[in-house]
Short mmCIF file of C-alpha atoms and ligand atoms in Angstrom, two decimals:
data_model
loop_
_atom_site.label_atom_id
_atom_site.label_comp_id
_atom_site.label_asym_id
_atom_site.label_seq_id
_atom_site.Cartn_x
_atom_site.Cartn_y
_atom_site.Cartn_z
CA UNK R 1 154.15 86.94 143.46
CA UNK R 2 156.08 86.36 146.86
CA UNK R 3 154.84 83.52 147.82
CA UNK R 4 155.87 80.50 146.14
CA UNK R 5 153.50 78.39 144.43
CA UNK R 6 153.19 74.59 144.18
CA UNK R 7 153.19 72.51 141.41
CA UNK R 8 149.62 71.91 140.25
CA UNK R 9 149.92 67.84 140.98
CA UNK R 10 151.23 68.75 145.02
CA UNK R 11 148.43 71.02 144.92
CA UNK R 12 145.72 68.59 143.57
CA UNK R 13 147.32 65.87 145.97
CA UNK R 14 146.99 68.36 148.95
CA UNK R 15 143.49 69.24 147.87
CA UNK R 16 142.24 65.64 148.39
CA UNK R 17 143.92 65.01 151.64
CA UNK R 18 142.75 68.11 153.60
CA UNK R 19 139.38 69.04 151.83
CA UNK R 20 138.20 65.43 151.07
CA UNK R 21 139.92 62.69 152.67
CA UNK R 22 140.17 64.78 156.11
CA UNK R 23 136.48 65.32 155.69
CA UNK R 24 134.66 62.54 154.85
CA UNK R 25 135.30 61.69 151.73
CA UNK R 26 136.05 57.42 151.82
CA UNK R 27 135.28 55.99 148.13
CA UNK R 28 139.07 55.55 146.56
CA UNK R 29 137.70 55.61 143.01
CA UNK R 30 136.01 59.34 143.46
CA UNK R 31 139.55 60.21 145.76
CA UNK R 32 141.75 58.71 142.82
CA UNK R 33 139.69 60.82 140.26
CA UNK R 34 139.83 64.48 141.82
CA UNK R 35 143.76 63.86 142.13
CA UNK R 36 143.71 63.34 138.55
CA UNK R 37 141.58 65.60 136.60
CA UNK R 38 143.69 68.77 136.10
CA UNK R 39 140.74 71.95 137.91
CA UNK R 40 143.34 74.83 136.70
CA UNK R 41 141.73 73.87 132.93
CA UNK R 42 137.94 74.56 134.22
CA UNK R 43 138.40 77.97 135.79
CA UNK R 44 138.84 81.12 133.73
CA UNK R 45 142.44 82.86 134.10
CA UNK R 46 141.28 85.44 136.68
CA UNK R 47 140.69 82.96 138.95
CA UNK R 48 142.59 80.04 138.09
CA UNK R 49 145.95 80.63 140.66
CA UNK R 50 142.80 80.07 143.62
CA UNK R 51 141.63 76.72 141.61
CA UNK R 52 142.41 74.46 144.20
CA UNK R 53 140.70 76.62 147.11
CA UNK R 54 138.52 75.10 149.55
CA UNK R 55 135.67 77.18 147.57
CA UNK R 56 133.29 77.60 144.75
CA UNK R 57 134.94 80.42 142.34
CA UNK R 58 133.01 82.40 139.44
CA UNK R 59 133.20 81.29 135.91
CA UNK R 60 130.79 83.62 134.18
CA UNK R 61 127.40 84.39 133.45
CA UNK R 62 126.65 84.99 137.61
CA UNK R 63 127.63 81.16 137.68
CA UNK R 64 130.16 79.14 139.70
CA UNK R 65 132.84 76.20 139.32
CA UNK R 66 131.30 74.07 142.75
CA UNK R 67 133.57 73.66 145.41
CA UNK R 68 135.77 70.23 145.34
CA UNK R 69 134.09 69.15 148.45
CA UNK R 70 130.79 69.00 146.86
CA UNK R 71 131.76 67.66 143.75
CA UNK R 72 133.53 64.85 145.63
CA UNK R 73 130.32 64.08 147.69
CA UNK R 74 127.88 64.25 144.75
CA UNK R 75 130.10 61.49 142.75
CA UNK R 76 130.05 59.45 145.68
CA UNK R 77 126.50 59.96 146.46
CA UNK R 78 125.97 58.34 143.11
CA UNK R 79 127.85 55.54 143.98
CA UNK R 80 129.38 55.69 140.04
CA UNK R 81 130.94 52.57 138.85
CA UNK R 82 132.87 52.42 135.76
CA UNK R 83 130.76 51.66 132.29
CA UNK R 84 127.44 53.78 134.57
CA UNK R 85 125.37 56.00 132.42
CA UNK R 86 124.97 59.69 134.25
CA UNK R 87 123.65 62.69 133.67
CA UNK R 88 124.70 66.05 135.14
CA UNK R 89 122.49 68.70 135.06
CA UNK R 90 124.32 72.10 135.32
CA UNK R 91 127.26 71.66 133.55
CA UNK R 92 128.99 74.92 134.51
CA UNK R 93 132.77 74.66 134.10
CA UNK R 94 132.37 71.06 132.65
CA UNK R 95 134.89 70.01 135.92
CA UNK R 96 131.81 67.87 137.43
CA UNK R 97 131.40 65.87 134.40
CA UNK R 98 134.69 65.27 133.66
CA UNK R 99 135.40 63.82 136.94
CA UNK R 100 132.30 61.69 136.30
CA UNK R 101 134.23 60.66 133.58
CA UNK R 102 137.53 59.55 135.67
CA UNK R 103 135.76 57.69 137.61
CA UNK R 104 134.75 55.92 134.14
CA UNK R 105 130.89 56.72 133.53
CA UNK R 106 129.67 57.74 130.09
CA UNK R 107 128.27 60.94 130.78
CA UNK R 108 126.10 63.29 129.14
CA UNK R 109 125.56 66.76 130.67
CA UNK R 110 123.32 69.77 129.87
CA UNK R 111 123.40 73.50 130.70
CA UNK R 112 121.16 76.33 129.77
CA UNK R 113 123.24 78.76 129.13
CA UNK R 114 124.81 78.50 125.86
CA UNK R 115 128.41 79.87 125.90
CA UNK R 116 128.92 78.09 129.40
CA UNK R 117 127.86 74.94 127.30
CA UNK R 118 130.37 76.04 124.75
CA UNK R 119 133.44 76.75 126.99
CA UNK R 120 132.41 73.56 128.70
CA UNK R 121 133.40 71.50 125.80
CA UNK R 122 136.37 73.78 125.55
CA UNK R 123 138.01 72.92 129.11
CA UNK R 124 136.32 69.23 128.56
CA UNK R 125 138.58 69.00 125.35
CA UNK R 126 142.00 70.56 126.97
CA UNK R 127 141.45 68.35 130.09
CA UNK R 128 141.15 65.13 127.43
CA UNK R 129 137.50 64.08 128.32
CA UNK R 130 136.06 64.92 124.72
CA UNK R 131 133.99 62.20 125.20
CA UNK R 132 131.69 63.59 127.15
CA UNK R 133 128.29 64.65 125.64
CA UNK R 134 127.60 68.25 126.23
CA UNK R 135 124.27 69.22 125.41
CA UNK R 136 122.34 72.55 125.72
CA UNK R 137 118.74 72.94 127.32
CA UNK R 138 116.48 72.75 130.32
CA UNK R 139 118.37 70.13 132.35
CA UNK R 140 115.73 69.91 135.09
CA UNK R 141 113.54 68.23 132.27
CA UNK R 142 116.43 65.73 132.14
CA UNK R 143 117.58 64.09 128.82
CA UNK R 144 114.77 62.20 128.07
CA UNK R 145 116.07 60.46 124.40
CA UNK R 146 119.59 59.49 126.36
CA UNK R 147 117.01 57.67 129.65
CA UNK R 148 117.65 56.15 131.33
CA UNK R 149 120.54 56.86 133.59
CA UNK R 150 122.14 54.96 136.57
CA UNK R 151 122.90 58.28 137.88
CA UNK R 152 121.87 61.87 137.82
CA UNK R 153 123.95 64.59 139.63
CA UNK R 154 122.00 68.15 139.56
CA UNK R 155 124.63 70.91 140.62
CA UNK R 156 121.95 73.77 141.04
CA UNK R 157 119.28 74.01 144.17
CA UNK R 158 115.76 72.54 143.08
CA UNK R 159 112.84 73.98 144.95
CA UNK R 160 111.32 69.92 145.44
CA UNK R 161 112.03 66.48 144.28
CA UNK R 162 112.44 66.78 140.21
CA UNK R 163 109.92 64.15 139.15
CA UNK R 164 111.01 64.11 135.73
CA UNK R 165 114.86 63.40 136.39
CA UNK R 166 113.47 60.72 138.99
CA UNK R 167 111.06 59.21 135.98
CA UNK R 168 114.68 58.86 133.78
CA UNK R 169 116.37 56.84 136.62
CA UNK R 170 116.84 53.19 136.21
CA UNK R 171 115.42 51.14 138.93
CA UNK R 172 118.12 51.07 141.64
CA UNK R 173 119.59 54.63 139.93
CA UNK R 174 120.31 57.16 142.23
CA UNK R 175 119.62 60.74 141.73
CA UNK R 176 121.85 63.30 144.17
CA UNK R 177 120.22 66.98 144.29
CA UNK R 178 120.44 70.15 146.42
CA UNK R 179 116.96 70.68 147.38
CA UNK R 180 115.56 73.87 149.34
CA UNK R 181 115.27 77.76 149.14
CA UNK R 182 117.63 79.63 146.60
CA UNK R 183 120.19 80.48 149.65
CA UNK R 184 120.17 77.35 151.48
CA UNK R 185 119.50 73.52 150.63
CA UNK R 186 120.34 70.24 151.50
CA UNK R 187 121.85 67.30 149.13
CA UNK R 188 119.63 65.05 148.98
CA UNK R 189 119.78 61.47 147.70
CA UNK R 190 116.90 59.72 146.09
CA UNK R 191 117.10 55.76 145.14
CA UNK R 192 114.39 54.82 142.52
CA UNK R 193 112.74 51.72 144.76
CA UNK R 194 109.68 49.59 143.83
CA UNK R 195 108.32 51.61 146.45
CA UNK R 196 108.79 54.47 145.30
CA UNK R 197 111.35 57.38 145.92
CA UNK R 198 113.74 56.72 149.03
CA UNK R 199 115.13 60.08 150.27
CA UNK R 200 118.31 60.03 152.46
CA UNK R 201 118.82 63.56 153.40
CA UNK R 202 122.72 64.41 153.71
CA UNK R 203 124.83 68.02 154.06
CA UNK R 204 123.25 71.55 154.11
CA UNK R 205 124.90 72.90 151.22
CA UNK R 206 124.35 76.35 149.19
CA UNK R 207 124.10 75.89 145.36
CA UNK R 208 123.39 78.09 142.43
CA UNK R 209 119.63 78.34 141.61
CA UNK R 210 118.18 75.49 139.04
CA UNK R 211 116.07 77.67 136.78
CA UNK R 212 113.64 75.95 134.38
CA UNK R 213 110.29 74.22 134.27
CA UNK R 214 111.15 72.05 137.40
CA UNK R 215 113.14 74.83 138.67
CA UNK R 216 112.93 78.09 140.22
CA UNK R 217 111.34 80.67 137.59
CA UNK R 218 114.24 82.26 135.82
N1 SAH P 301 129.60 71.42 138.14
C1 SAH P 301 129.46 72.63 137.57
C2 SAH P 301 128.35 73.56 138.26
C3 SAH P 301 128.37 74.71 137.87
S1 SAH P 301 126.94 75.70 138.48
C4 SAH P 301 131.05 73.02 137.97
O1 SAH P 301 131.29 72.43 138.51
O2 SAH P 301 131.00 73.91 137.01
C5 SAH P 301 125.35 74.97 137.90
C6 SAH P 301 125.04 75.21 136.78
O3 SAH P 301 123.72 74.81 136.41
C7 SAH P 301 124.83 76.87 136.37
O4 SAH P 301 126.15 76.40 134.88
C8 SAH P 301 123.62 77.28 135.91
O5 SAH P 301 123.47 77.88 134.48
C9 SAH P 301 123.61 75.74 135.44
N2 SAH P 301 121.64 75.70 135.40
C10 SAH P 301 120.36 75.84 135.97
N3 SAH P 301 119.58 75.66 136.15
C11 SAH P 301 119.73 74.81 134.90
C12 SAH P 301 118.89 73.99 133.90
N4 SAH P 301 117.49 73.85 134.22
N5 SAH P 301 119.36 73.18 133.06
C13 SAH P 301 120.83 73.44 133.13
N6 SAH P 301 121.80 73.94 133.82
C14 SAH P 301 121.32 74.88 134.72
#
């Protein structure tokens, strides 16, 4: 009560201007996609009014929906183009998967916590992205039967370069993953090249841990 609330499309435009464009996001496809995806539909009711805050927010099961800036950063680093097949590891709310689908990618996403995967399916359907394939399992091992991928986005922190995910990239494909300790990481962009992994270090970040075979112990 009290403070008049902006309409959601305005809040969304404002988020794109202040949190993304004013920082360093330049990919127009990504900016346009984030202006279209209704982020509030991916956030549980108690936190929904904060949907356009410059922050990660709790989504249950001790997990978070990523900060809008990190979602944009990951999408931009992947260089997603319409028709690309992309794997999104750590579905969470499904928001990142929706943004990738809005950019025009064919999206496969995998989540280890079944209740979150279930909720993400419902969120994606409510927002009109029911073409996204949501799987349940250990995404640190990728989704071998859907490989190879043009891009793989990991929304959870890995202790090192996840080899199995790298192997599921098409030549020239990109893997974007936060690498480091459980409390602080750097977002790394790894390109599959004939000479082996070409790693570009990017921004410092803080993600929830990737729990699994090629992640941290659960
Ligand atoms: N992109 C999501 C971020 C969710 S947070 C969003 O914007 O909502 C990261 C998610 O990764 C959590 O839901 C967590 O449960 C999941 N996760 C962690 N380790 C995983 C693994 N090995 N396989 C699949 N999902 C995993």
